[in-house]
Amino acid sequence: MSSFISTAQDYVDVLNIGYSHTFDAEFEGTDQSTDVKGFEAGLTFPIVLNENHALITGGDFSTHTLQLAPDFDHTTLNNILLKIGIASTHSEKWSSTVVFLPKMASDYKNITSDDFYFGGYLLAKLKKRENLTYRFGAYGSTEAFGFFATPILGVYYKSPNNRFEIDASLPIVADVNYDLGIVTIGFDYFGIGRSFNISQDEFSQYYVEQSPIEFASYVQYGILKNSILLRAKFGYTSNKHEVYEQGDQLDFRLSAFSFGDDRIQLNPDINGSAFVKVEAIYRIHFEKKEKENAK
């Protein structure tokens, strides 16, 4: 999910694969807990149309398995998201990106129209200096709990020595890292609301609202001139997975603020806990390509 909004200036992460394991997430008010196992893969493939426009294509897939309550069987929450949009350069300072994001999110047990959601985002980018760009925009999506929207304020900065980097599009994603030469150390953040239609017997006509807030530190090792990045992460996640009856919706959600939310939660809260994650990233560096072509 984060790969399609956080876009750097001189490279693009074409492929991102990750596996995560969250340990002993306790059910509030009980002595029981659940692990959360997740797998994510994201593909972003830009197609250059001309010197000012590029078509953005790709897709994301994620799956998370956990218990939603002490007496429930394990549930698998799957999400397939397609990316189609266009990136445009309007001047030396201004550029923009518009992307449409249809998705199918459920346990995939009995696929119906309730499994499909539609969203998208718009970003305007202002290049203040060669190493500093500001972002302004908005993200919105239909969800099982209603319509979700959030403004996006971001920045991309890289220090003159190319060692320190900030890549943030808040409140959705952020990454701060420092290149030590052999390895890179960093800190990242992810937080966005999603929902999944559930059709298993004990969840008939229900949905899950997943809105984790994740903080992680990581160590990164690059190979093949940093075209392939290997990351090991350790962090903390809020583990928010709330179960509601299908059709029990709020009026509107703007970022972290909910309006008209009188829903009845059907499972106990799941407390936050630690997680580990390993990632592999395939990255294309634009500047390197340009230098190679100039030779």
Short mmCIF file of C-alpha atoms in Angstrom, two decimals:
data_model
loop_
_atom_site.label_atom_id
_atom_site.label_comp_id
_atom_site.label_asym_id
_atom_site.label_seq_id
_atom_site.Cartn_x
_atom_site.Cartn_y
_atom_site.Cartn_z
CA MET A 1 0.00 0.00 0.00
CA SER A 2 2.80 2.43 0.85
CA SER A 3 4.69 1.86 -2.38
CA PHE A 4 2.20 3.71 -4.59
CA ILE A 5 2.18 6.96 -2.57
CA SER A 6 5.79 7.32 -1.44
CA THR A 7 7.71 8.06 -4.61
CA ALA A 8 11.27 9.35 -4.60
CA GLN A 9 12.83 11.75 -7.05
CA ASP A 10 15.65 9.78 -8.70
CA TYR A 11 14.46 6.17 -8.41
CA VAL A 12 11.37 3.98 -8.41
CA ASP A 13 10.82 0.78 -6.42
CA VAL A 14 9.51 -1.54 -9.12
CA LEU A 15 9.04 -4.64 -6.96
CA ASN A 16 8.67 -4.96 -3.19
CA ILE A 17 8.18 -8.28 -1.39
CA GLY A 18 7.86 -8.66 2.38
CA TYR A 19 6.97 -11.15 5.09
CA SER A 20 6.00 -10.06 8.61
CA HIS A 21 5.24 -11.78 11.90
CA THR A 22 3.53 -10.03 14.82
CA PHE A 23 3.94 -11.76 18.17
CA ASP A 24 1.46 -12.33 21.02
CA ALA A 25 -1.12 -9.66 20.26
CA GLU A 26 -3.32 -9.94 23.34
CA PHE A 27 -7.11 -9.71 23.33
CA GLU A 28 -8.08 -6.96 25.73
CA GLY A 29 -9.67 -8.26 28.93
CA THR A 30 -8.42 -11.82 28.41
CA ASP A 31 -5.22 -13.83 28.90
CA GLN A 32 -5.29 -15.05 25.29
CA SER A 33 -3.44 -13.71 22.28
CA THR A 34 -2.91 -14.21 18.56
CA ASP A 35 0.02 -13.97 16.20
CA VAL A 36 -0.43 -12.09 12.93
CA LYS A 37 1.40 -13.45 9.89
CA GLY A 38 1.53 -11.29 6.77
CA PHE A 39 2.85 -11.41 3.23
CA GLU A 40 2.93 -8.39 0.90
CA ALA A 41 4.02 -7.87 -2.70
CA GLY A 42 3.86 -4.69 -4.74
CA LEU A 43 4.63 -3.99 -8.40
CA THR A 44 4.92 -0.51 -9.92
CA PHE A 45 5.72 -0.28 -13.62
CA PRO A 46 5.87 3.21 -15.15
CA ILE A 47 5.61 3.48 -18.95
CA VAL A 48 7.09 6.63 -20.48
CA LEU A 49 4.68 8.17 -23.00
CA ASN A 50 6.68 11.30 -23.81
CA GLU A 51 9.04 13.73 -22.06
CA ASN A 52 6.20 15.12 -19.91
CA HIS A 53 3.95 12.14 -19.21
CA ALA A 54 4.30 8.58 -17.94
CA LEU A 55 1.62 5.92 -17.49
CA ILE A 56 1.65 4.29 -14.04
CA THR A 57 0.63 0.64 -13.89
CA GLY A 58 0.99 -2.14 -11.36
CA GLY A 59 -0.66 -3.80 -8.43
CA ASP A 60 -0.33 -4.75 -4.77
CA PHE A 61 -1.22 -7.99 -2.99
CA SER A 62 -1.33 -8.59 0.75
CA THR A 63 -2.55 -11.35 3.01
CA HIS A 64 -2.70 -11.44 6.82
CA THR A 65 -3.74 -14.40 8.97
CA LEU A 66 -4.87 -14.08 12.60
CA GLN A 67 -7.62 -14.83 15.09
CA LEU A 68 -10.10 -11.98 15.43
CA ALA A 69 -11.37 -13.19 18.81
CA PRO A 70 -10.29 -15.94 21.26
CA ASP A 71 -13.06 -18.34 20.22
CA PHE A 72 -12.76 -17.76 16.47
CA ASP A 73 -10.83 -19.83 13.95
CA HIS A 74 -7.98 -18.18 12.12
CA THR A 75 -9.11 -15.74 9.42
CA THR A 76 -7.12 -14.74 6.35
CA LEU A 77 -7.57 -11.17 5.12
CA ASN A 78 -6.62 -10.78 1.46
CA ASN A 79 -6.25 -7.62 -0.57
CA ILE A 80 -5.60 -7.24 -4.32
CA LEU A 81 -5.20 -3.66 -5.52
CA LEU A 82 -4.64 -2.45 -9.08
CA LYS A 83 -2.82 0.76 -9.97
CA ILE A 84 -3.52 2.76 -13.11
CA GLY A 85 -2.71 6.44 -13.46
CA ILE A 86 -0.56 9.11 -15.02
CA ALA A 87 2.41 11.17 -13.85
CA SER A 88 2.83 14.56 -15.54
CA THR A 89 5.55 17.21 -15.55
CA HIS A 90 4.08 20.70 -15.96
CA SER A 91 7.20 22.85 -15.52
CA GLU A 92 10.64 22.75 -13.98
CA LYS A 93 9.06 23.14 -10.54
CA TRP A 94 5.60 21.54 -10.74
CA SER A 95 4.53 17.97 -11.47
CA SER A 96 1.53 15.82 -10.56
CA THR A 97 0.41 12.22 -10.19
CA VAL A 98 -3.15 10.88 -10.45
CA VAL A 99 -3.77 7.19 -9.75
CA PHE A 100 -6.99 5.12 -9.68
CA LEU A 101 -6.97 2.22 -7.18
CA PRO A 102 -9.72 -0.41 -7.50
CA LYS A 103 -9.33 -3.32 -5.10
CA MET A 104 -10.86 -6.58 -3.89
CA ALA A 105 -10.53 -7.15 -0.14
CA SER A 106 -12.03 -10.10 1.74
CA ASP A 107 -11.33 -13.64 2.92
CA TYR A 108 -12.09 -14.74 -0.69
CA LYS A 109 -14.40 -17.48 0.58
CA ASN A 110 -17.51 -16.33 -1.26
CA ILE A 111 -16.79 -13.38 -3.54
CA THR A 112 -19.63 -10.88 -3.97
CA SER A 113 -19.96 -7.20 -4.84
CA ASP A 114 -19.25 -6.41 -1.16
CA ASP A 115 -15.64 -7.49 -1.74
CA PHE A 116 -14.92 -4.65 -4.20
CA TYR A 117 -13.85 -1.12 -3.27
CA PHE A 118 -12.67 1.88 -5.26
CA GLY A 119 -10.16 4.56 -4.40
CA GLY A 120 -7.45 6.80 -5.72
CA TYR A 121 -5.10 9.63 -4.94
CA LEU A 122 -3.89 12.92 -6.38
CA LEU A 123 -0.49 14.44 -5.65
CA ALA A 124 0.98 17.78 -6.70
CA LYS A 125 4.74 18.14 -6.32
CA LEU A 126 6.74 21.35 -5.98
CA LYS A 127 10.47 21.05 -6.60
CA LYS A 128 12.12 23.72 -4.46
CA ARG A 129 15.68 22.56 -5.04
CA GLU A 130 17.39 19.68 -6.78
CA ASN A 131 17.32 17.69 -3.52
CA LEU A 132 14.07 19.00 -2.00
CA THR A 133 10.48 18.43 -3.15
CA TYR A 134 7.19 19.15 -1.37
CA ARG A 135 4.01 17.10 -1.92
CA PHE A 136 0.36 18.13 -1.54
CA GLY A 137 -2.63 15.94 -2.26
CA ALA A 138 -5.43 13.70 -1.07
CA TYR A 139 -6.34 10.02 -0.90
CA GLY A 140 -9.86 8.59 -0.80
CA SER A 141 -11.48 5.16 -0.86
CA THR A 142 -14.82 3.47 -0.41
CA GLU A 143 -14.67 0.96 2.44
CA ALA A 144 -17.06 -1.41 4.19
CA PHE A 145 -17.28 1.11 7.06
CA GLY A 146 -18.04 4.05 4.73
CA PHE A 147 -16.00 6.59 2.80
CA PHE A 148 -12.45 7.27 3.96
CA ALA A 149 -10.43 10.33 2.93
CA THR A 150 -7.24 11.98 4.07
CA PRO A 151 -5.14 14.93 2.96
CA ILE A 152 -1.52 14.19 2.09
CA LEU A 153 1.35 16.47 3.04
CA GLY A 154 4.82 15.28 2.23
CA VAL A 155 8.43 16.01 1.53
CA TYR A 156 11.34 14.35 -0.23
CA TYR A 157 14.83 15.45 0.83
CA LYS A 158 18.29 14.07 0.18
CA SER A 159 21.38 15.59 1.73
CA PRO A 160 24.14 16.99 -0.53
CA ASN A 161 26.40 14.03 0.32
CA ASN A 162 23.58 11.58 -0.67
CA ARG A 163 23.69 9.83 2.71
CA PHE A 164 20.65 11.19 4.56
CA GLU A 165 17.16 10.80 3.04
CA ILE A 166 13.61 11.69 4.05
CA ASP A 167 10.68 10.35 2.01
CA ALA A 168 7.34 11.13 3.66
CA SER A 169 3.69 11.38 2.60
CA LEU A 170 1.87 11.91 5.87
CA PRO A 171 -0.29 10.65 7.49
CA ILE A 172 0.13 7.49 5.37
CA VAL A 173 3.84 6.68 5.05
CA ALA A 174 7.24 8.00 6.06
CA ASP A 175 10.83 6.78 5.72
CA VAL A 176 13.96 8.36 7.20
CA ASN A 177 17.31 6.69 6.57
CA TYR A 178 21.08 7.22 6.64
CA ASP A 179 23.60 5.48 4.38
CA LEU A 180 26.63 4.26 6.35
CA GLY A 181 28.34 2.89 3.24
CA ILE A 182 28.12 -0.86 3.73
CA VAL A 183 24.62 -0.75 5.16
CA THR A 184 21.79 1.76 5.57
CA ILE A 185 19.91 2.25 8.81
CA GLY A 186 16.42 3.71 8.84
CA PHE A 187 13.07 4.29 10.49
CA ASP A 188 9.69 4.02 8.79
CA TYR A 189 6.02 4.54 9.56
CA PHE A 190 2.83 3.23 7.98
CA GLY A 191 -0.79 3.95 8.85
CA ILE A 192 -3.96 3.72 6.78
CA GLY A 193 -7.46 2.29 7.24
CA ARG A 194 -8.69 -0.69 5.20
CA SER A 195 -11.62 -3.09 5.37
CA PHE A 196 -12.31 -6.70 4.40
CA ASN A 197 -15.59 -8.47 3.74
CA ILE A 198 -15.86 -11.75 5.67
CA SER A 199 -18.03 -14.67 4.60
CA GLN A 200 -16.88 -17.54 6.81
CA ASP A 201 -19.69 -19.23 8.75
CA GLU A 202 -19.00 -17.57 12.10
CA PHE A 203 -18.57 -14.17 10.38
CA SER A 204 -21.48 -14.37 7.96
CA GLN A 205 -22.36 -10.84 6.76
CA TYR A 206 -19.57 -9.16 8.72
CA TYR A 207 -16.50 -7.10 7.89
CA VAL A 208 -13.14 -6.34 9.47
CA GLU A 209 -11.77 -2.83 9.78
CA GLN A 210 -7.98 -2.99 9.76
CA SER A 211 -6.23 0.26 10.66
CA PRO A 212 -2.79 -0.49 12.05
CA ILE A 213 -0.26 2.15 12.98
CA GLU A 214 3.23 0.72 12.49
CA PHE A 215 6.64 2.07 13.52
CA ALA A 216 9.80 0.17 12.65
CA SER A 217 13.55 0.55 12.56
CA TYR A 218 15.51 -1.32 9.92
CA VAL A 219 18.90 -2.30 8.58
CA GLN A 220 19.28 -2.39 4.80
CA TYR A 221 21.92 -4.03 2.65
CA GLY A 222 22.20 -3.22 -1.05
CA ILE A 223 23.62 -5.39 -3.82
CA LEU A 224 24.17 -4.89 -7.56
CA LYS A 225 24.82 -1.14 -7.08
CA ASN A 226 21.78 -0.84 -4.78
CA SER A 227 19.42 -2.20 -7.42
CA ILE A 228 18.38 -4.94 -4.99
CA LEU A 229 17.79 -3.95 -1.36
CA LEU A 230 17.41 -6.42 1.51
CA ARG A 231 15.84 -5.10 4.72
CA ALA A 232 15.39 -6.53 8.20
CA LYS A 233 12.86 -4.65 10.35
CA PHE A 234 11.83 -4.65 13.98
CA GLY A 235 8.93 -2.52 15.18
CA TYR A 236 5.64 -2.02 16.97
CA THR A 237 2.11 -2.15 15.54
CA SER A 238 -1.23 -1.18 17.04
CA ASN A 239 -2.86 -4.39 15.70
CA LYS A 240 -6.28 -2.78 15.20
CA HIS A 241 -8.67 -5.36 13.70
CA GLU A 242 -12.29 -4.59 14.56
CA VAL A 243 -15.27 -6.73 13.52
CA TYR A 244 -18.64 -5.17 12.64
CA GLU A 245 -21.88 -6.33 11.09
CA GLN A 246 -22.04 -5.70 7.34
CA GLY A 247 -23.96 -2.47 6.78
CA ASP A 248 -23.08 -1.01 10.19
CA GLN A 249 -21.28 2.09 8.93
CA LEU A 250 -20.07 5.47 10.11
CA ASP A 251 -21.04 8.62 8.21
CA PHE A 252 -17.58 9.69 7.10
CA ARG A 253 -13.93 9.40 8.12
CA LEU A 254 -11.40 12.14 7.50
CA SER A 255 -7.92 10.93 8.38
CA ALA A 256 -8.11 9.89 12.08
CA PHE A 257 -11.45 11.64 12.71
CA SER A 258 -14.71 9.69 12.46
CA PHE A 259 -18.13 11.30 12.05
CA GLY A 260 -21.40 9.59 12.96
CA ASP A 261 -19.68 6.51 14.34
CA ASP A 262 -22.19 4.66 16.54
CA ARG A 263 -21.19 1.18 15.34
CA ILE A 264 -21.19 -1.82 17.67
CA GLN A 265 -17.86 -3.66 17.73
CA LEU A 266 -18.33 -7.44 17.87
CA ASN A 267 -14.88 -8.61 18.95
CA PRO A 268 -12.53 -7.55 21.78
CA ASP A 269 -9.83 -5.01 21.03
CA ILE A 270 -6.46 -6.48 20.10
CA ASN A 271 -3.57 -4.82 21.91
CA GLY A 272 -0.44 -3.58 20.18
CA SER A 273 2.69 -5.71 20.06
CA ALA A 274 6.10 -6.13 18.48
CA PHE A 275 6.68 -7.41 14.96
CA VAL A 276 9.55 -8.39 12.69
CA LYS A 277 9.62 -8.09 8.92
CA VAL A 278 11.98 -8.95 6.08
CA GLU A 279 11.76 -7.20 2.70
CA ALA A 280 13.36 -7.47 -0.72
CA ILE A 281 13.13 -4.49 -3.08
CA TYR A 282 14.08 -4.11 -6.74
CA ARG A 283 14.90 -0.46 -7.45
CA ILE A 284 15.61 1.39 -10.72
CA HIS A 285 17.79 4.49 -10.45
CA PHE A 286 16.89 7.12 -13.04
CA GLU A 287 20.13 9.10 -12.79
CA LYS A 288 22.22 6.01 -13.33
CA LYS A 289 20.23 5.12 -16.42
CA GLU A 290 20.64 8.63 -17.81
CA LYS A 291 24.42 8.52 -17.26
CA GLU A 292 24.67 5.14 -18.94
CA ASN A 293 22.72 6.37 -21.95
CA ALA A 294 24.94 9.45 -22.21
CA LYS A 295 28.10 7.37 -22.56
#
